[in-house]
Coordinates of C-alpha atoms and ligand atoms in Angstrom, one line a residue:
D146 CA -18.7 -3.6 4.5
D147 CA -15.9 -3.9 2.1
A148 CA -13.1 -3.1 4.6
M149 CA -11.0 -6.1 5.5
I150 CA -8.5 -4.3 7.8
V151 CA -9.3 -1.1 9.7
F152 CA -7.0 1.0 11.9
D153 CA -8.8 3.3 14.2
G154 CA -6.5 5.8 15.9
V155 CA -3.6 3.3 16.0
S156 CA -0.2 4.6 17.2
K157 CA 3.0 3.0 18.4
S158 CA 5.8 4.4 20.5
Y159 CA 9.0 2.8 21.7
N160 CA 10.1 4.3 25.1
G161 CA 8.5 7.6 24.1
A162 CA 9.8 7.6 20.6
V163 CA 6.9 7.7 18.1
A164 CA 7.3 5.0 15.4
L165 CA 3.7 5.4 14.2
H166 CA 1.6 8.5 14.8
E167 CA -2.1 8.1 15.4
T168 CA -3.3 6.5 12.2
A169 CA -6.6 5.7 10.5
L170 CA -6.5 3.3 7.6
A171 CA -8.9 1.0 5.8
V172 CA -7.7 -1.8 3.6
R173 CA -10.4 -3.0 1.2
R174 CA -11.4 -6.7 0.8
G175 CA -9.4 -8.2 -2.0
E176 CA -7.2 -5.2 -2.6
F177 CA -3.4 -5.2 -3.1
L178 CA -2.1 -2.3 -0.9
S179 CA 1.5 -1.4 -0.7
L180 CA 3.2 0.4 2.2
L181 CA 5.9 2.4 0.5
G182 CA 8.4 4.7 2.2
P183 CA 12.0 5.0 3.3
S184 CA 13.6 3.0 6.1
G185 CA 12.3 3.9 9.5
S186 CA 9.0 5.4 8.1
G187 CA 6.8 3.0 10.0
K188 CA 6.0 0.4 7.3
S189 CA 7.0 -2.7 9.3
T190 CA 5.3 -1.3 12.4
I191 CA 2.0 -1.2 10.6
L192 CA 2.5 -4.7 9.2
N193 CA 3.6 -6.2 12.5
I194 CA 0.6 -4.6 14.3
I195 CA -1.7 -6.2 11.7
A196 CA 0.1 -9.5 12.2
G197 CA -0.4 -9.2 16.0
A198 CA 3.4 -9.4 16.5
I199 CA 3.5 -6.0 18.2
A200 CA 0.8 -4.4 20.3
P201 CA -0.2 -0.8 19.4
S202 CA 0.3 1.9 22.1
S203 CA -3.2 3.2 21.3
G204 CA -6.2 2.5 19.1
R205 CA -8.1 -0.5 17.8
I206 CA -7.6 -2.8 14.8
F207 CA -10.4 -4.6 13.1
L208 CA -9.9 -7.7 10.9
N209 CA -12.9 -8.8 8.9
G210 CA -15.1 -6.7 11.2
A211 CA -13.8 -8.2 14.5
D212 CA -11.6 -6.3 17.0
V213 CA -8.4 -8.3 16.9
S214 CA -7.9 -8.0 20.6
T215 CA -10.8 -10.5 20.9
V216 CA -9.5 -12.9 18.3
P217 CA -6.7 -15.4 19.2
P218 CA -3.7 -15.2 16.8
R219 CA -4.4 -18.7 15.4
E220 CA -7.9 -17.6 14.3
R221 CA -6.8 -14.4 12.6
Q222 CA -6.1 -16.3 9.3
L223 CA -3.0 -14.3 8.4
G224 CA -0.3 -15.4 6.1
M225 CA 3.1 -13.8 6.2
V226 CA 6.0 -13.7 3.7
F227 CA 9.4 -12.5 5.0
Q228 CA 12.4 -10.8 3.3
N229 CA 14.7 -13.6 4.5
Y230 CA 12.2 -16.3 3.6
A231 CA 12.2 -17.7 7.2
L232 CA 12.2 -21.3 6.1
L233 CA 13.0 -24.1 8.5
P234 CA 16.4 -25.2 7.3
H235 CA 16.2 -28.9 8.5
L236 CA 12.9 -29.5 6.8
N237 CA 12.5 -30.2 3.1
V238 CA 10.2 -28.1 0.8
Y239 CA 7.2 -30.3 1.3
D240 CA 7.4 -30.2 5.1
N241 CA 8.1 -26.4 5.2
I242 CA 4.9 -25.8 3.2
A243 CA 3.0 -28.4 5.3
F244 CA 4.0 -26.8 8.5
P245 CA 1.1 -24.3 9.0
L246 CA -1.3 -27.1 8.2
R247 CA 0.2 -29.5 10.7
I248 CA 0.1 -27.0 13.5
R249 CA -3.6 -26.6 12.7
G250 CA -4.1 -30.3 12.9
A251 CA -4.9 -31.0 9.3
S252 CA -5.1 -34.7 8.1
N253 CA -2.4 -36.1 5.9
A254 CA -4.8 -36.4 3.0
E255 CA -5.7 -32.7 3.3
I256 CA -2.0 -31.8 3.7
K257 CA -1.1 -33.7 0.6
Q258 CA -3.8 -32.1 -1.5
K259 CA -3.1 -28.5 -0.3
V260 CA 0.7 -28.7 -0.5
G261 CA 0.3 -30.1 -4.0
D262 CA -1.9 -27.2 -5.0
A263 CA 0.4 -24.6 -3.4
L264 CA 3.5 -26.2 -5.1
E265 CA 1.7 -25.9 -8.5
R266 CA 0.8 -22.2 -7.9
V267 CA 4.5 -21.4 -7.3
S268 CA 5.8 -23.7 -10.1
L269 CA 7.8 -25.9 -7.7
V270 CA 6.3 -29.3 -8.4
G271 CA 9.2 -31.9 -8.2
Y272 CA 11.1 -29.9 -5.6
E273 CA 9.4 -31.5 -2.6
K274 CA 12.5 -33.3 -1.2
R275 CA 14.9 -30.4 -1.6
K276 CA 16.3 -28.6 1.5
P277 CA 16.1 -24.8 1.4
R278 CA 19.9 -24.5 1.2
E279 CA 19.9 -26.5 -2.0
M280 CA 17.7 -23.9 -3.7
S281 CA 18.3 -20.4 -5.2
G282 CA 17.0 -17.4 -3.4
G283 CA 14.1 -17.0 -5.8
Q284 CA 13.1 -20.6 -5.3
Q285 CA 13.3 -20.3 -1.6
Q286 CA 11.0 -17.3 -1.7
R287 CA 8.6 -19.3 -3.8
V288 CA 8.5 -21.8 -1.0
G289 CA 7.9 -19.0 1.5
I290 CA 4.9 -17.9 -0.7
A291 CA 3.6 -21.4 -0.9
R292 CA 3.8 -21.8 2.8
C293 CA 1.9 -18.5 3.2
I294 CA -1.0 -19.4 0.9
V295 CA -1.3 -23.1 1.7
Y296 CA -4.0 -22.7 4.4
S297 CA -5.9 -20.0 2.4
P298 CA -5.4 -17.1 4.7
S299 CA -7.9 -14.2 4.4
V300 CA -5.1 -11.7 4.5
I301 CA -1.6 -12.0 3.1
L302 CA 1.2 -9.8 4.6
M303 CA 4.5 -9.5 2.7
D304 CA 7.5 -7.7 4.2
E305 CA 10.0 -6.7 1.5
P306 CA 9.7 -10.2 -0.1
L307 CA 11.9 -9.4 -3.0
G308 CA 14.5 -7.3 -1.1
A309 CA 17.1 -10.0 -1.0
L310 CA 16.9 -10.9 -4.8
D311 CA 18.7 -9.4 -7.8
K312 CA 16.9 -7.2 -10.4
K313 CA 16.0 -10.0 -12.8
L314 CA 14.5 -12.2 -10.2
R315 CA 12.7 -9.3 -8.6
D316 CA 11.0 -8.5 -11.9
Q317 CA 10.1 -12.2 -12.4
L318 CA 8.7 -12.7 -8.9
Q319 CA 6.8 -9.4 -9.1
G320 CA 4.8 -10.9 -12.1
E321 CA 4.2 -14.1 -10.2
I322 CA 3.0 -12.3 -7.1
K323 CA 0.7 -10.1 -9.1
K324 CA -0.8 -13.2 -10.9
L325 CA -1.2 -15.0 -7.6
H326 CA -3.1 -12.1 -6.1
R327 CA -5.3 -11.9 -9.2
D328 CA -6.0 -15.7 -9.0
L329 CA -6.6 -15.9 -5.3
G330 CA -8.4 -12.5 -4.8
T331 CA -6.9 -12.3 -1.2
T332 CA -6.4 -9.0 0.5
L333 CA -2.7 -8.4 0.4
V334 CA -0.5 -5.8 2.3
Y335 CA 2.9 -5.4 0.8
V336 CA 5.9 -3.5 2.4
T337 CA 8.5 -2.2 0.1
H338 CA 10.9 0.8 -0.3
D339 CA 10.9 0.3 -4.1
Q340 CA 8.7 2.9 -5.7
E341 CA 8.5 1.1 -9.1
E342 CA 7.6 -2.2 -7.4
A343 CA 4.8 -0.5 -5.4
L344 CA 3.4 1.2 -8.5
N345 CA 3.6 -1.9 -10.6
L346 CA 1.9 -4.2 -8.2
S347 CA -0.7 -2.3 -6.2
D348 CA -4.3 -1.3 -6.4
R349 CA -3.5 1.5 -3.9
V350 CA -0.2 2.7 -2.4
C351 CA 0.1 4.0 1.1
L352 CA 3.1 6.3 1.1
M353 CA 4.7 6.6 4.6
N354 CA 7.0 9.3 5.9
G355 CA 8.2 9.8 9.5
G356 CA 5.5 7.5 11.0
R357 CA 2.6 9.1 9.2
I358 CA 0.6 8.4 6.0
A359 CA 1.8 11.0 3.6
Q360 CA -0.4 9.9 0.7
L361 CA -2.9 7.1 0.0
G362 CA -4.2 6.5 -3.4
T363 CA -4.0 4.6 -6.7
P364 CA -0.7 4.6 -8.5
D365 CA -2.2 7.3 -10.9
E366 CA -3.3 9.5 -8.0
L367 CA 0.1 9.7 -6.2
Y368 CA 2.4 12.7 -6.5
F369 CA 6.1 12.2 -6.3
E370 CA 8.7 15.0 -6.0
P371 CA 10.5 15.2 -9.4
Ligands
ADP459 P1 13.5 -2.8 7.9 O1 14.2 -1.5 7.8 O2 13.9 -3.8 6.9 O3 12.0 -2.6 8.1 P2 14.5 -2.7 10.6 O4 16.0 -2.6 10.6 O5 13.7 -1.4 10.8 O6 14.0 -3.5 9.3 O7 14.0 -3.7 11.7 C1 14.5 -5.0 11.9 C2 14.2 -5.4 13.3 O8 14.8 -4.6 14.3 C3 12.7 -5.3 13.6 O9 12.3 -6.5 14.4 C4 12.5 -4.1 14.4 O10 11.4 -4.2 15.3 C5 13.8 -4.0 15.1 N1 14.3 -2.6 15.3 C6 14.3 -1.6 14.3 N2 14.7 -0.4 14.8 C7 15.0 -0.7 16.1 C8 15.5 0.1 17.2 N3 15.8 1.4 17.0 N4 15.7 -0.5 18.4 C9 15.4 -1.8 18.6 N5 14.9 -2.6 17.6 C10 14.7 -2.0 16.4
ADP460 P1 10.2 0.8 8.3 O1 9.6 -0.6 8.2 O2 9.6 1.8 7.4 O3 11.7 0.7 8.0 P2 9.8 0.6 11.1 O4 8.4 0.5 11.3 O5 10.7 -0.6 11.2 O6 10.1 1.4 9.7 O7 10.4 1.6 12.2 C1 9.8 2.9 12.5 C2 10.6 3.5 13.6 O8 10.4 2.8 14.8 C3 12.1 3.6 13.3 O9 12.5 4.8 13.8 C4 12.6 2.4 14.1 O10 14.0 2.7 14.4 C5 11.7 2.4 15.3 N1 11.6 1.0 15.8 C6 11.1 -0.1 15.1 N2 11.1 -1.2 15.9 C7 11.6 -0.8 17.1 C8 11.9 -1.4 18.3 N3 11.7 -2.7 18.5 N4 12.4 -0.7 19.4 C9 12.7 0.6 19.2 N5 12.4 1.3 18.1 C10 11.9 0.6 17.0

């Protein structure tokens, strides 16, 4: 089976207000899928349901063939990248990236090797001792990406990762994220409201509107109102 994430009749309501109507969705193994749509269309709801951060009101979610309700969060092998980076301000770059390995009980030797590899992938070798506040937004998000990939998650979730950056940096990091996905081959779900970004990056785009999937297809297959 080449489906990595499956939504089977998944919905979400908040006090009776529907954020996500009953939805079926299959994200293929290794694919780069963007969730594209205006604010409030349900993108974050889908991402947070995959992440296990919010429980669906109905339906079932399968990750790598397993019903997530039977898999403890730690064993779900998910990596997340946030719009606001969500770095720990009192920790330096090395310790921020090492954090997910430490909570998994990795040895110091393994941590050193994996943090080194992650730093190389985001071109931040030499920045180990910096604190997040001593770095630019683009550099901080590279740290956020390194922390996400450091334990080789089987699914990467990115929530508007370039939303806080200016146009030049957005273009640059887009290229870096695309290359990273190509190199790692990891299934990646990417939330954005930027149409150009979604079309540039993705194998397929899931276009959201009003808590429903309006269209799902390759960038070539999508239709946009002129
Ligand atoms: P974005 O538009 O960037 O996806 P949101 O503003 O929708 O972000 O959501 C930011 C946070 O506020 C999320 O944790 C979300 O769950 C929460 N949130 C969004 N809308 C509401 C709401 N109407 N009532 C309570 N919390 C909300
Ligand atoms: P998007 O990510 O596309 O901006 P969201 O998934 O954050 O959309 O939100 C979908 C809908 O659900 C919006 O109407 C939002 O206000 C609502 N919503 C999101 N989180 C909450 C929450 N914690 N409480 C109440 N309503 C929420």
